[in-house]
PDB file of C-alpha atoms in Angstrom:
ATOM      1  CA  MET T 254      98.652-109.119 183.658  1.00 49.00           C
ATOM      2  CA  PHE T 255     100.219-111.869 181.361  1.00 43.00           C
ATOM      3  CA  LYS T 256      97.884-114.340 182.852  1.00 45.00           C
ATOM      4  CA  PHE T 257      94.662-112.097 182.154  1.00 40.00           C
ATOM      5  CA  LYS T 258      95.730-111.750 178.495  1.00 45.00           C
ATOM      6  CA  PHE T 259      96.505-115.504 178.316  1.00 38.00           C
ATOM      7  CA  VAL T 260      92.691-116.378 179.580  1.00 39.00           C
ATOM      8  CA  ALA T 261      91.188-113.557 177.783  1.00 41.00           C
ATOM      9  CA  GLY T 262      92.900-114.720 174.615  1.00 42.00           C
ATOM     10  CA  VAL T 263      91.809-118.333 175.030  1.00 38.00           C
ATOM     11  CA  LEU T 264      88.457-117.220 175.823  1.00 37.00           C
ATOM     12  CA  LEU T 265      88.388-115.055 172.535  1.00 37.00           C
ATOM     13  CA  ILE T 266      89.509-118.177 170.664  1.00 36.00           C
ATOM     14  CA  ALA T 267      87.139-120.461 172.116  1.00 37.00           C
ATOM     15  CA  ALA T 268      84.185-118.095 171.419  1.00 37.00           C
ATOM     16  CA  VAL T 269      85.427-117.731 167.720  1.00 35.00           C
ATOM     17  CA  PHE T 270      85.240-121.335 167.303  1.00 35.00           C
ATOM     18  CA  ASN T 271      81.955-121.910 169.265  1.00 37.00           C
ATOM     19  CA  PHE T 272      80.539-119.355 167.161  1.00 32.00           C
ATOM     20  CA  HIS T 273      81.556-120.610 163.755  1.00 32.00           C
ATOM     21  CA  THR T 274      80.948-124.138 164.571  1.00 30.00           C
ATOM     22  CA  PRO T 275      78.059-125.485 162.391  1.00 32.00           C
ATOM     23  CA  VAL T 276      74.773-126.264 164.195  1.00 31.00           C
ATOM     24  CA  TYR T 277      74.446-129.860 162.546  1.00 34.00           C
ATOM     25  CA  ALA T 278      78.109-130.372 164.302  1.00 36.00           C
ATOM     26  CA  GLN T 279      76.760-129.323 167.834  1.00 36.00           C
ATOM     27  CA  GLN T 280      73.767-131.662 167.495  1.00 44.00           C
ATOM     28  CA  GLY T 281      75.457-134.433 166.479  1.00 49.00           C
ATOM     29  CA  VAL T 282      73.588-134.766 163.192  1.00 53.00           C
ATOM     30  CA  VAL T 283      75.298-137.098 160.643  1.00 52.00           C
ATOM     31  CA  GLN T 284      75.895-135.396 157.343  1.00 69.00           C
ATOM     32  CA  PRO T 285      77.476-138.125 155.310  1.00 77.00           C
ATOM     33  CA  LEU T 286      79.201-137.529 152.212  1.00 91.00           C
ATOM     34  CA  LEU T 287      79.325-139.964 149.600  1.00 96.00           C
ATOM     35  CA  LYS T 288      81.058-140.526 146.174  1.00 97.00           C
ATOM     36  CA  VAL T 289      78.484-142.083 143.791  1.00 98.00           C
ATOM     37  CA  TYR T 290      79.398-144.128 140.997  1.00 97.00           C
ATOM     38  CA  LYS T 291      77.139-144.684 138.005  1.00 96.00           C
ATOM     39  CA  THR T 292      76.581-144.360 134.312  1.00 95.00           C
ATOM     40  CA  SER T 293      75.668-141.137 132.411  1.00 93.00           C
ATOM     41  CA  THR T 294      72.321-142.445 130.898  1.00 93.00           C
ATOM     42  CA  CYS T 295      70.674-143.850 134.305  1.00 90.00           C
ATOM     43  CA  GLY T 296      67.698-141.668 135.257  1.00 90.00           C
ATOM     44  CA  CYS T 297      66.755-143.768 138.371  1.00 92.00           C
ATOM     45  CA  CYS T 298      70.232-142.962 139.714  1.00 93.00           C
ATOM     46  CA  VAL T 299      69.660-139.062 139.457  1.00 94.00           C
ATOM     47  CA  LYS T 300      66.293-139.454 141.111  1.00 96.00           C
ATOM     48  CA  TRP T 301      68.050-141.405 143.984  1.00 97.00           C
ATOM     49  CA  LEU T 302      70.722-138.536 144.116  1.00 97.00           C
ATOM     50  CA  THR T 303      67.899-136.189 144.565  1.00 96.00           C
ATOM     51  CA  HIS T 304      66.601-138.180 147.152  1.00 97.00           C
ATOM     52  CA  LEU T 305      69.884-138.312 149.167  1.00 97.00           C
ATOM     53  CA  THR T 306      70.137-134.320 148.695  1.00 96.00           C
ATOM     54  CA  GLN T 307      66.880-133.887 150.051  1.00 96.00           C
ATOM     55  CA  GLN T 308      67.642-136.145 153.013  1.00 96.00           C
ATOM     56  CA  GLY T 309      70.884-134.416 153.884  1.00 94.00           C
ATOM     57  CA  VAL T 310      73.344-136.698 152.357  1.00 96.00           C
ATOM     58  CA  THR T 311      75.826-134.958 150.250  1.00 96.00           C
ATOM     59  CA  HIS T 312      77.413-136.276 147.504  1.00 96.00           C
ATOM     60  CA  GLN T 313      79.964-136.297 144.548  1.00 96.00           C
ATOM     61  CA  THR T 314      79.015-138.165 141.013  1.00 96.00           C
ATOM     62  CA  TYR T 315      81.333-139.877 138.947  1.00 96.00           C
ATOM     63  CA  ASP T 316      80.064-140.991 135.634  1.00 96.00           C
ATOM     64  CA  LEU T 317      81.620-144.331 134.443  1.00 95.00           C
ATOM     65  CA  SER T 318      81.047-146.203 131.227  1.00 93.00           C
ATOM     66  CA  ASP T 319      81.553-149.590 133.146  1.00 93.00           C
ATOM     67  CA  LEU T 320      81.004-150.014 136.687  1.00 96.00           C
ATOM     68  CA  GLY T 321      82.098-153.746 136.907  1.00 95.00           C
ATOM     69  CA  SER T 322      85.523-152.588 137.924  1.00 95.00           C
ATOM     70  CA  ILE T 323      84.526-150.331 140.680  1.00 96.00           C
ATOM     71  CA  LYS T 324      82.024-152.935 141.966  1.00 96.00           C
ATOM     72  CA  SER T 325      84.831-155.855 141.861  1.00 95.00           C
ATOM     73  CA  LYS T 326      87.251-153.341 143.453  1.00 96.00           C
ATOM     74  CA  LEU T 327      84.873-152.673 146.297  1.00 96.00           C
ATOM     75  CA  GLN T 328      84.258-156.384 146.705  1.00 96.00           C
ATOM     76  CA  ILE T 329      80.240-156.115 145.831  1.00 97.00           C
ATOM     77  CA  LEU T 330      79.465-159.551 144.652  1.00 97.00           C
ATOM     78  CA  PRO T 331      77.244-159.792 141.592  1.00 96.00           C
ATOM     79  CA  ARG T 332      74.230-160.927 143.595  1.00 97.00           C
ATOM     80  CA  TYR T 333      74.051-157.798 145.488  1.00 97.00           C
ATOM     81  CA  GLN T 334      74.680-155.454 142.654  1.00 96.00           C
ATOM     82  CA  SER T 335      72.365-152.713 141.176  1.00 95.00           C
ATOM     83  CA  CYS T 336      72.918-149.746 138.946  1.00 93.00           C
ATOM     84  CA  HIS T 337      75.022-147.396 141.121  1.00 96.00           C
ATOM     85  CA  THR T 338      77.384-147.564 143.811  1.00 97.00           C
ATOM     86  CA  GLY T 339      78.082-145.102 146.745  1.00 97.00           C
ATOM     87  CA  VAL T 340      81.073-144.884 148.829  1.00 97.00           C
ATOM     88  CA  SER T 341      81.354-143.036 152.129  1.00 97.00           C
ATOM     89  CA  GLU T 342      84.130-141.068 153.417  1.00 94.00           C
ATOM     90  CA  GLY T 343      84.948-144.315 155.592  1.00 94.00           C
ATOM     91  CA  GLY T 344      84.944-146.655 152.940  1.00 96.00           C
ATOM     92  CA  TYR T 345      81.739-148.249 153.595  1.00 98.00           C
ATOM     93  CA  VAL T 346      79.580-149.031 150.136  1.00 98.00           C
ATOM     94  CA  PHE T 347      76.107-148.221 149.478  1.00 98.00           C
ATOM     95  CA  GLU T 348      74.974-150.348 146.471  1.00 98.00           C
ATOM     96  CA  GLY T 349      71.733-149.540 144.791  1.00 97.00           C
ATOM     97  CA  HIS T 350      68.505-147.725 145.790  1.00 98.00           C
ATOM     98  CA  VAL T 351      69.462-147.655 149.828  1.00 98.00           C
ATOM     99  CA  PRO T 352      67.140-144.717 151.371  1.00 98.00           C
ATOM    100  CA  ALA T 353      69.033-142.229 153.005  1.00 97.00           C
ATOM    101  CA  LYS T 354      67.625-142.981 156.639  1.00 97.00           C
ATOM    102  CA  PHE T 355      69.361-146.081 156.594  1.00 98.00           C
ATOM    103  CA  ILE T 356      72.626-144.831 155.192  1.00 97.00           C
ATOM    104  CA  LYS T 357      72.875-142.217 157.955  1.00 97.00           C
ATOM    105  CA  GLN T 358      71.813-145.084 160.728  1.00 97.00           C
ATOM    106  CA  PHE T 359      74.759-147.415 159.241  1.00 97.00           C
ATOM    107  CA  ILE T 360      77.392-144.648 159.086  1.00 96.00           C
ATOM    108  CA  THR T 361      76.372-143.660 162.711  1.00 95.00           C
ATOM    109  CA  LYS T 362      76.570-147.347 163.790  1.00 96.00           C
ATOM    110  CA  PRO T 363      78.284-149.680 161.413  1.00 97.00           C
ATOM    111  CA  VAL T 364      77.968-153.221 161.731  1.00 97.00           C
ATOM    112  CA  LYS T 365      81.156-155.071 162.871  1.00 97.00           C
ATOM    113  CA  GLY T 366      82.743-156.854 159.864  1.00 97.00           C
ATOM    114  CA  ALA T 367      80.622-155.030 157.178  1.00 98.00           C
ATOM    115  CA  ILE T 368      81.681-153.201 153.888  1.00 98.00           C
ATOM    116  CA  GLY T 369      78.280-151.691 153.917  1.00 98.00           C
ATOM    117  CA  LEU T 370      74.549-151.751 152.759  1.00 98.00           C
ATOM    118  CA  SER T 371      72.601-152.999 149.323  1.00 98.00           C
ATOM    119  CA  VAL T 372      69.356-153.048 148.059  1.00 98.00           C
ATOM    120  CA  PRO T 373      69.856-155.511 145.075  1.00 96.00           C
ATOM    121  CA  ALA T 374      68.086-155.171 141.816  1.00 91.00           C
ATOM    122  CA  MET T 375      65.875-151.957 141.766  1.00 95.00           C
ATOM    123  CA  PRO T 376      62.499-152.666 143.701  1.00 96.00           C
ATOM    124  CA  LEU T 377      59.651-150.522 142.565  1.00 96.00           C
ATOM    125  CA  GLY T 378      58.967-147.711 145.148  1.00 97.00           C
ATOM    126  CA  SER T 379      62.427-147.539 146.410  1.00 97.00           C
ATOM    127  CA  PRO T 380      64.150-144.077 146.449  1.00 97.00           C
ATOM    128  CA  GLY T 381      64.556-143.384 142.739  1.00 96.00           C
ATOM    129  CA  MET T 382      62.404-145.986 141.601  1.00 97.00           C
ATOM    130  CA  GLU T 383      59.200-144.272 141.939  1.00 95.00           C
ATOM    131  CA  VAL T 384      56.568-145.200 139.632  1.00 94.00           C
ATOM    132  CA  GLY T 385      53.058-143.714 140.624  1.00 93.00           C
ATOM    133  CA  GLN T 386      51.771-145.368 143.816  1.00 93.00           C
ATOM    134  CA  ARG T 387      53.332-148.766 142.975  1.00 96.00           C
ATOM    135  CA  PHE T 388      55.595-150.031 145.700  1.00 97.00           C
ATOM    136  CA  HIS T 389      57.118-153.715 146.258  1.00 97.00           C
ATOM    137  CA  PRO T 390      58.406-154.465 149.804  1.00 98.00           C
ATOM    138  CA  TYR T 391      62.209-155.205 149.768  1.00 98.00           C
ATOM    139  CA  GLN T 392      64.923-155.702 152.239  1.00 98.00           C
ATOM    140  CA  ILE T 393      68.122-153.838 152.921  1.00 98.00           C
ATOM    141  CA  LEU T 394      71.186-156.011 153.325  1.00 98.00           C
ATOM    142  CA  VAL T 395      74.486-155.565 155.445  1.00 98.00           C
ATOM    143  CA  LEU T 396      77.110-156.749 152.937  1.00 98.00           C
ATOM    144  CA  MET T 397      79.749-158.790 155.203  1.00 98.00           C
ATOM    145  CA  ALA T 398      83.316-158.726 154.306  1.00 97.00           C
ATOM    146  CA  ASP T 399      83.306-162.435 153.875  1.00 96.00           C
ATOM    147  CA  GLY T 400      80.759-162.333 151.255  1.00 96.00           C
ATOM    148  CA  ARG T 401      77.749-163.135 153.251  1.00 97.00           C
ATOM    149  CA  SER T 402      74.867-160.734 153.699  1.00 98.00           C
ATOM    150  CA  LEU T 403      72.696-160.054 156.748  1.00 97.00           C
ATOM    151  CA  VAL T 404      69.038-158.168 156.779  1.00 98.00           C
ATOM    152  CA  PHE T 405      69.445-154.684 158.113  1.00 98.00           C
ATOM    153  CA  ALA T 406      65.961-153.752 157.519  1.00 98.00           C
ATOM    154  CA  GLU T 407      62.634-154.945 156.017  1.00 98.00           C
ATOM    155  CA  ILE T 408      60.883-152.123 154.257  1.00 98.00           C
ATOM    156  CA  SER T 409      57.141-153.090 153.865  1.00 98.00           C
ATOM    157  CA  THR T 410      55.724-149.502 153.001  1.00 97.00           C
ATOM    158  CA  TYR T 411      56.825-146.574 151.180  1.00 96.00           C
ATOM    159  CA  GLU T 412      56.808-144.421 154.459  1.00 96.00           C
ATOM    160  CA  GLU T 413      59.061-146.656 156.039  1.00 97.00           C
ATOM    161  CA  GLN T 414      62.154-145.403 153.947  1.00 97.00           C
ATOM    162  CA  PHE T 415      61.995-141.887 155.356  1.00 94.00           C
TER     163      PHE T 415
END
């Protein structure tokens, strides 16, 4: 009798946990959470955050009057900097207008020795930098811990970002 109750209890617990497990977790979909550091007056940052939300990347925002200290602390060299900085739960940085698609790819399979990704400057047509139909091709860089960078992706068309 005890064995039956124990087995029934284990099955009940398993059923409860399976029933309450979110679908995205069962399918293995990455739902990254970023802490995003920005200034309160930056409109393109707000547009980029909207892009993240639409693409399933959750975020918490922190408005700072000076981003220099956070970028320095995270070892983002000036040549790779942009207007905002996202930091994943795993400590990876996403500097500038990095499309959500590539944030998810990187978090799923990080590059060994990397601290994160960057889209330096603010290329027209990147997420958050939409200006009509204008688009400038750009590169998404892998930032290595030793200060080097590698090309992670080359974005030639607007559609490649999604």
